[in-house]
Coordinates of C-alpha atoms in Angstrom, one line a residue:
X14 CA -44.7 44.5 -4.3
X15 CA -47.2 47.3 -4.1
X16 CA -47.9 48.8 -0.6
X17 CA -51.5 48.1 0.5
X18 CA -53.1 51.2 2.0
X19 CA -55.9 50.1 4.3
X20 CA -58.7 52.7 4.2
X21 CA -61.3 53.5 6.9
X22 CA -64.1 55.8 5.7
X23 CA -66.3 57.8 8.1
X24 CA -69.6 58.5 6.5
X25 CA -71.7 56.6 4.0
X26 CA -74.0 59.2 2.4
X27 CA -73.4 61.2 -0.9
X28 CA -69.6 61.7 -0.5
X29 CA -69.1 58.3 1.0
X30 CA -70.6 56.8 -2.1
X31 CA -68.5 59.1 -4.4
X32 CA -65.3 58.2 -2.5
X33 CA -66.0 54.5 -2.5
X34 CA -66.6 54.6 -6.3
X35 CA -63.2 56.3 -6.7
X36 CA -61.3 53.7 -4.7
X37 CA -63.1 50.9 -6.6
X38 CA -62.1 52.2 -10.0
X39 CA -58.6 53.5 -9.1
X40 CA -56.5 50.3 -9.4
X41 CA -58.2 49.3 -12.7
X42 CA -57.0 52.4 -14.6
X43 CA -53.9 53.8 -12.9
X44 CA -50.5 52.1 -12.3
X45 CA -49.7 53.0 -8.7
X46 CA -47.0 52.2 -6.2
X47 CA -49.8 51.8 -3.6
X48 CA -52.9 49.7 -3.6
X49 CA -56.1 51.0 -2.0
X50 CA -57.8 48.4 0.2
X51 CA -61.3 49.2 1.3
X52 CA -61.0 48.0 4.9
X53 CA -63.6 49.5 7.1
X54 CA -66.7 51.7 6.6
X55 CA -68.1 53.6 9.6
X56 CA -71.6 55.0 10.0
X57 CA -74.2 55.4 12.7
X58 CA -77.0 53.2 11.3
X59 CA -75.8 49.6 11.4
X60 CA -78.4 48.3 8.9
X61 CA -77.7 51.0 6.3
X62 CA -74.0 50.6 6.9
X63 CA -74.1 46.9 6.1
X64 CA -76.0 47.6 2.9
X65 CA -73.5 50.3 1.9
X66 CA -70.5 48.1 2.6
X67 CA -71.9 45.2 0.6
X68 CA -72.7 47.5 -2.3
X69 CA -69.3 49.2 -2.5
X70 CA -67.0 46.4 -1.2
X71 CA -66.0 47.5 2.3
X72 CA -64.7 44.5 4.1
X73 CA -65.6 45.5 7.7
X74 CA -68.2 47.8 9.4
X75 CA -67.9 50.0 12.5
X76 CA -70.4 52.2 14.2
X77 CA -67.9 53.9 16.5
X78 CA -65.6 56.2 14.5
X79 CA -63.1 56.6 17.4
X80 CA -62.7 52.8 17.6
X81 CA -62.2 52.6 13.8
X82 CA -59.6 55.4 13.9
X83 CA -57.7 53.6 16.7
X84 CA -57.6 50.3 14.8
X85 CA -54.0 49.5 14.1
X86 CA -54.9 48.0 10.7
X87 CA -56.1 51.4 9.3
X88 CA -53.6 53.4 7.4
X89 CA -55.8 56.2 5.9
X90 CA -58.8 57.8 7.5
X91 CA -61.3 59.4 5.0
X92 CA -63.5 61.9 6.6
X93 CA -66.9 62.3 4.9
X94 CA -68.9 63.6 7.9
X95 CA -70.9 66.8 8.5
X96 CA -68.5 69.7 8.9
X97 CA -68.7 70.0 12.7
X98 CA -67.0 66.5 12.9
X99 CA -64.1 67.2 10.6
X100 CA -61.9 68.6 13.4
X101 CA -62.4 65.8 16.0
X102 CA -62.1 63.1 13.4
X103 CA -58.9 64.5 11.9
X104 CA -57.3 65.3 15.2
X105 CA -58.0 61.8 16.5
X106 CA -56.6 60.3 13.3
X107 CA -53.4 62.1 13.2
X108 CA -52.9 61.5 16.9
X109 CA -52.8 57.8 16.1
X110 CA -50.4 58.3 13.1
X111 CA -53.0 57.9 10.4
X112 CA -52.9 59.6 7.0
X113 CA -56.0 61.7 6.5
X114 CA -58.3 62.7 3.6
X115 CA -60.9 65.4 4.6
X116 CA -63.9 66.7 2.7
X117 CA -64.3 70.4 2.2
X118 CA -64.7 72.9 3.8
X119 CA -61.9 71.9 6.1
X120 CA -63.5 73.0 9.3
X121 CA -66.1 75.2 11.0
X122 CA -63.7 78.1 11.0
X123 CA -60.1 79.2 10.6
X124 CA -59.0 78.4 14.2
X125 CA -60.1 74.8 13.8
X126 CA -58.5 74.5 10.4
X127 CA -55.2 75.9 11.7
X128 CA -55.2 73.4 14.6
X129 CA -55.8 70.5 12.1
X130 CA -53.1 71.6 9.8
X131 CA -50.5 72.0 12.6
X132 CA -51.4 68.7 14.1
X133 CA -51.1 66.9 10.8
X134 CA -47.7 68.6 10.0
X135 CA -46.4 67.7 13.5
X136 CA -47.5 64.1 13.1
X137 CA -45.7 63.9 9.8
X138 CA -48.6 62.1 8.1
X139 CA -49.9 62.6 4.5
X140 CA -52.9 64.9 4.5
X141 CA -55.2 65.9 1.7
X142 CA -58.2 68.0 1.1
X143 CA -61.0 67.0 -1.3
X144 CA -60.9 69.8 -3.9
X145 CA -61.7 67.3 -6.7
X146 CA -62.4 70.0 -9.3
X147 CA -58.6 70.6 -9.6
X148 CA -58.6 67.1 -11.2
X149 CA -61.0 67.9 -14.0
X150 CA -58.8 67.4 -17.1
X151 CA -60.1 70.6 -18.7
X152 CA -59.2 72.6 -15.6
X153 CA -55.8 71.0 -15.3
X154 CA -55.3 72.0 -19.0
X155 CA -56.4 75.5 -18.2
X156 CA -53.7 75.7 -15.5
X157 CA -51.1 74.6 -18.1
X158 CA -52.2 77.3 -20.5
X159 CA -52.1 80.0 -17.8
X160 CA -48.7 78.9 -16.5
X161 CA -47.3 78.8 -20.1
X162 CA -48.3 82.5 -20.6
X163 CA -51.0 81.9 -23.1
X164 CA -53.4 84.2 -21.4
X165 CA -50.7 86.8 -20.5
X166 CA -51.3 88.9 -17.4
X167 CA -54.6 87.8 -15.7
X168 CA -57.1 90.7 -15.2
X169 CA -60.3 88.9 -14.1
X170 CA -61.4 85.7 -12.5
X171 CA -65.2 85.4 -12.4
X172 CA -67.0 82.3 -11.0
X173 CA -70.5 81.2 -10.2
X174 CA -71.8 78.0 -8.6
X175 CA -75.5 77.6 -8.9
X176 CA -77.9 75.0 -7.6
X177 CA -81.7 75.1 -7.0
X178 CA -82.5 72.3 -4.5
X179 CA -83.7 74.8 -1.9
X180 CA -86.0 77.0 -3.9
X181 CA -89.0 75.2 -2.5
X182 CA -89.8 76.7 0.9
X183 CA -91.4 73.4 1.9
X184 CA -88.0 71.5 1.6
X185 CA -87.4 70.3 5.1
X186 CA -84.5 71.3 7.5
X187 CA -81.3 69.3 7.0
X188 CA -77.9 69.6 8.7
X189 CA -76.7 71.9 6.0
X190 CA -79.3 74.5 7.2
X191 CA -77.8 74.7 10.8
X192 CA -74.7 76.8 11.2
X193 CA -73.9 74.7 14.3
X194 CA -73.2 71.6 12.2
X195 CA -72.3 73.2 8.9
X196 CA -70.5 76.4 9.7
X197 CA -71.9 78.0 6.6
X198 CA -74.3 77.0 3.9
X199 CA -73.8 77.6 0.2
X200 CA -70.7 79.5 1.1
X201 CA -68.7 76.7 2.6
X202 CA -70.3 74.0 0.5
X203 CA -69.9 75.7 -2.9
X204 CA -67.8 78.8 -2.7
X205 CA -65.1 76.6 -1.1
X206 CA -64.7 74.9 -4.5
X207 CA -64.4 78.0 -6.5
X208 CA -62.1 79.7 -4.0
X209 CA -59.7 76.8 -4.2
X210 CA -59.9 76.9 -8.0
X211 CA -59.1 80.6 -7.9
X212 CA -56.0 79.9 -5.8
X213 CA -55.1 76.9 -8.1
X214 CA -55.4 78.8 -11.3
X215 CA -54.7 82.4 -10.4
X216 CA -52.9 82.8 -7.1
X217 CA -53.4 84.0 -3.5
X218 CA -56.2 86.4 -2.4
X219 CA -55.4 89.9 -1.1
X220 CA -58.8 91.1 0.1
X221 CA -62.5 90.3 -0.1
X222 CA -65.9 91.9 0.5
X223 CA -69.1 90.0 0.4
X224 CA -72.9 89.7 1.0
X225 CA -74.8 86.8 2.5
X226 CA -78.6 86.1 2.6
X227 CA -81.0 83.5 4.0
X228 CA -84.1 83.7 1.7
X229 CA -86.2 81.2 3.6
X230 CA -85.9 81.9 7.3
X231 CA -87.7 78.9 8.6
X232 CA -88.2 75.4 7.2
X233 CA -90.4 72.4 8.3
X234 CA -88.7 69.9 10.5
X235 CA -88.3 66.4 9.1
X236 CA -90.4 64.9 11.8
X237 CA -93.3 67.1 10.7
X238 CA -93.5 68.8 14.1
X239 CA -93.2 72.5 13.5
X240 CA -90.4 74.5 11.9
X241 CA -86.8 75.2 12.5
X242 CA -84.8 78.4 12.0
X243 CA -82.4 78.4 9.1
X244 CA -79.0 79.8 10.3
X245 CA -76.8 78.9 7.3
X246 CA -76.7 81.1 4.2
X247 CA -78.7 80.3 1.1
X248 CA -76.4 82.4 -1.0
X249 CA -73.1 84.2 -0.6
X250 CA -71.5 86.5 -3.2
X251 CA -68.3 88.4 -3.0
X252 CA -65.7 90.4 -4.8
X253 CA -61.9 89.8 -4.4
X254 CA -58.5 91.3 -5.2
X255 CA -55.7 89.0 -5.8
X256 CA -52.0 89.4 -4.9
X257 CA -51.1 89.6 -8.6
X258 CA -53.4 92.5 -9.3
X259 CA -56.3 90.5 -10.8
X260 CA -59.9 91.1 -9.7
X261 CA -62.5 88.5 -9.0
X262 CA -66.2 88.0 -8.5
X263 CA -67.8 84.9 -6.9
X264 CA -71.4 83.8 -6.4
X265 CA -72.7 80.7 -4.8
X266 CA -76.5 80.1 -4.6
X267 CA -78.8 77.3 -3.8
X268 CA -81.7 79.4 -5.2
X269 CA -80.6 79.5 -8.8
X270 CA -83.8 78.1 -10.3
X271 CA -83.2 75.9 -13.2
X272 CA -79.6 75.0 -12.4
X273 CA -78.7 71.7 -10.7
X274 CA -74.9 71.8 -10.4
X275 CA -73.7 74.7 -12.6
X276 CA -70.2 75.9 -12.0
X277 CA -68.8 78.3 -14.5
X278 CA -65.4 80.1 -14.6
X279 CA -64.3 83.0 -16.8
X280 CA -60.6 84.0 -16.8
X281 CA -59.6 87.0 -18.8
X282 CA -56.0 87.9 -19.5
X283 CA -54.1 90.4 -21.6
X284 CA -53.4 87.8 -24.3
X285 CA -56.4 85.5 -24.1
X286 CA -59.3 84.1 -22.2
X287 CA -60.6 80.8 -20.8
X288 CA -64.2 79.8 -20.0
X289 CA -65.3 76.5 -18.4
X290 CA -68.7 75.1 -17.5
X291 CA -68.8 72.0 -15.2
X292 CA -72.0 70.8 -16.9
X293 CA -69.8 70.5 -20.1
X294 CA -66.9 69.0 -18.1
X295 CA -65.0 67.7 -21.1
X296 CA -64.8 71.1 -22.9
X297 CA -62.6 74.2 -22.4
X298 CA -63.3 77.4 -24.3
X299 CA -60.1 79.3 -25.3
X300 CA -59.6 82.6 -27.0
X301 CA -56.2 83.9 -28.2
X302 CA -55.7 87.5 -29.2
X303 CA -52.6 86.4 -31.2
X304 CA -54.8 84.6 -33.8
X305 CA -55.5 86.2 -37.2
X306 CA -58.0 89.0 -36.4
X307 CA -60.3 87.8 -39.2
X308 CA -60.4 84.4 -37.6
X309 CA -60.5 85.4 -33.9
X310 CA -63.1 83.9 -31.6
X311 CA -63.5 81.4 -28.8
X312 CA -62.7 77.8 -29.8
X313 CA -63.9 74.8 -28.0
X314 CA -61.2 72.3 -27.0
X315 CA -62.6 68.8 -26.5
X316 CA -60.3 67.6 -23.6
X317 CA -60.3 63.9 -24.4
X318 CA -56.9 63.5 -26.1
X319 CA -54.2 61.2 -24.6
X320 CA -52.0 64.3 -24.4
X321 CA -54.4 66.0 -22.0
X322 CA -54.1 65.6 -18.2
X323 CA -55.3 62.2 -16.9
X324 CA -57.0 61.2 -20.1
X325 CA -54.5 58.5 -21.1
X326 CA -55.7 56.3 -18.2
X327 CA -59.2 56.1 -19.7
X328 CA -60.7 55.7 -23.2
X329 CA -59.8 56.5 -26.8
X330 CA -59.9 60.2 -27.9
X331 CA -63.4 61.6 -28.1
X332 CA -64.8 59.3 -25.4
X333 CA -65.9 61.6 -22.6
X334 CA -65.5 61.1 -18.9
X335 CA -67.6 62.3 -16.0
X336 CA -67.8 64.0 -12.6
X337 CA -67.0 60.8 -10.7
X338 CA -63.6 60.5 -12.5
X339 CA -62.2 63.6 -10.6
X340 CA -62.1 61.5 -7.4
X341 CA -60.2 58.7 -9.2
X342 CA -57.6 61.2 -10.4
X343 CA -57.3 62.8 -7.0
X344 CA -57.0 59.4 -5.2
X345 CA -54.3 58.3 -7.5
X346 CA -52.1 61.1 -6.2
X347 CA -53.1 60.3 -2.6
X348 CA -52.4 56.6 -2.7
X349 CA -49.1 57.0 -4.4
X350 CA -48.1 59.8 -2.0
X351 CA -48.8 57.5 1.0
X352 CA -46.8 54.6 -0.7
X353 CA -43.9 56.9 -1.5
X354 CA -44.1 58.8 1.9
X355 CA -44.5 62.1 0.0
X356 CA -46.8 65.0 0.7
X357 CA -49.6 65.6 -1.8
X358 CA -51.7 68.6 -3.0
X359 CA -54.2 69.9 -2.4
X360 CA -53.4 69.4 1.3
X361 CA -54.4 70.9 4.6
X362 CA -52.4 74.1 3.8
X363 CA -54.7 74.6 0.8
X364 CA -57.7 73.8 3.0
X365 CA -56.5 76.4 5.6
X366 CA -56.0 79.1 2.9
X367 CA -59.5 78.4 1.6
X368 CA -60.9 78.5 5.1
X369 CA -59.3 81.9 5.7
X370 CA -61.0 83.3 2.7
X371 CA -64.4 81.8 3.7
X372 CA -64.2 83.3 7.1
X373 CA -63.1 86.7 5.8
X374 CA -66.0 86.8 3.4
X375 CA -68.4 86.1 6.3
X376 CA -66.8 88.7 8.4
X377 CA -67.0 91.3 5.6
X378 CA -70.7 90.6 5.1
X379 CA -71.2 91.4 8.8
X380 CA -69.0 94.5 8.9
X381 CA -69.9 95.7 5.3
X382 CA -66.2 96.2 4.7
X383 CA -63.2 94.9 2.8
X384 CA -61.2 92.3 4.8
X385 CA -57.5 91.6 4.1
X386 CA -56.2 88.1 3.6
X387 CA -53.0 87.3 5.4
X388 CA -52.4 83.9 3.7
X389 CA -51.5 82.4 7.1
X390 CA -48.4 84.5 7.5

């Protein structure tokens, strides 16, 4: 009999919806040793929470997250809160022996992330970070190509993550503008993704140097009474050196007019190259210098074959999948890990490594200097 994993989710906004959709679809497409059971949803607004629970199939509602975490029926706590609540929610969960899934960035800073990682390890629970872009089939295929030596020695990793939802200076203050609740702005929200992808595909960082900017210093308050000071970055860009000798460039901006959710990677090696664009999620561009010189050029691989990562769970070849499927792929590993009592990746160690780079970039922007990465050693 499959082990039922009772899930309690904290947060019912954007990520709460994305996670709920993932749990709903998971058992219909993946054969697992565990079975996700959407037990309790937790949020501050009872009326909105009831509507959310009814829409997505959560069986119970709770407005006190501590009470939910302490419920003996809950096996897995899914943290989809603003960043300043990640640490208290995670620490409370692991203190009560709960497995934990945490949205990125892991914490407000490295010190918090280290405390969370050590607490989860000491408790012996399964812990996982939401770095769902690792589970894009095209990027999982890219990792296979890199590990097989198809690209040779990696020289460059270039990445941008562009959005434009803050270009309008009249857009009101939200929690993501306040460093006290978010830690950092575009940096922690967007660079966290491409930092993790760099570690996933290329390897550990050696040193970083960066720049940060707030373009709109004040924004109108949502209640219409005056303005508030923006303390979280609108954009952060940085350069990096990797342990393996590769160089990297990273740029995250919420002021990239015309781009809604544009994440692009370029990886250049001695024997070939890979390019990926999240807005063309099912495609991977691949160049090989070993091809006939008269026929050389980037080719587009449509990553929808059953032989490609994760695809055999879905549709016939050529039938594309979407952004929401990355959560399903990640949750398949999580639920099976809990059922088998095995650790999963990306876990809190990966979140900790990402947080170290995030903090180092912020420090380098203040000091206008290169900052070394210790990789938690």
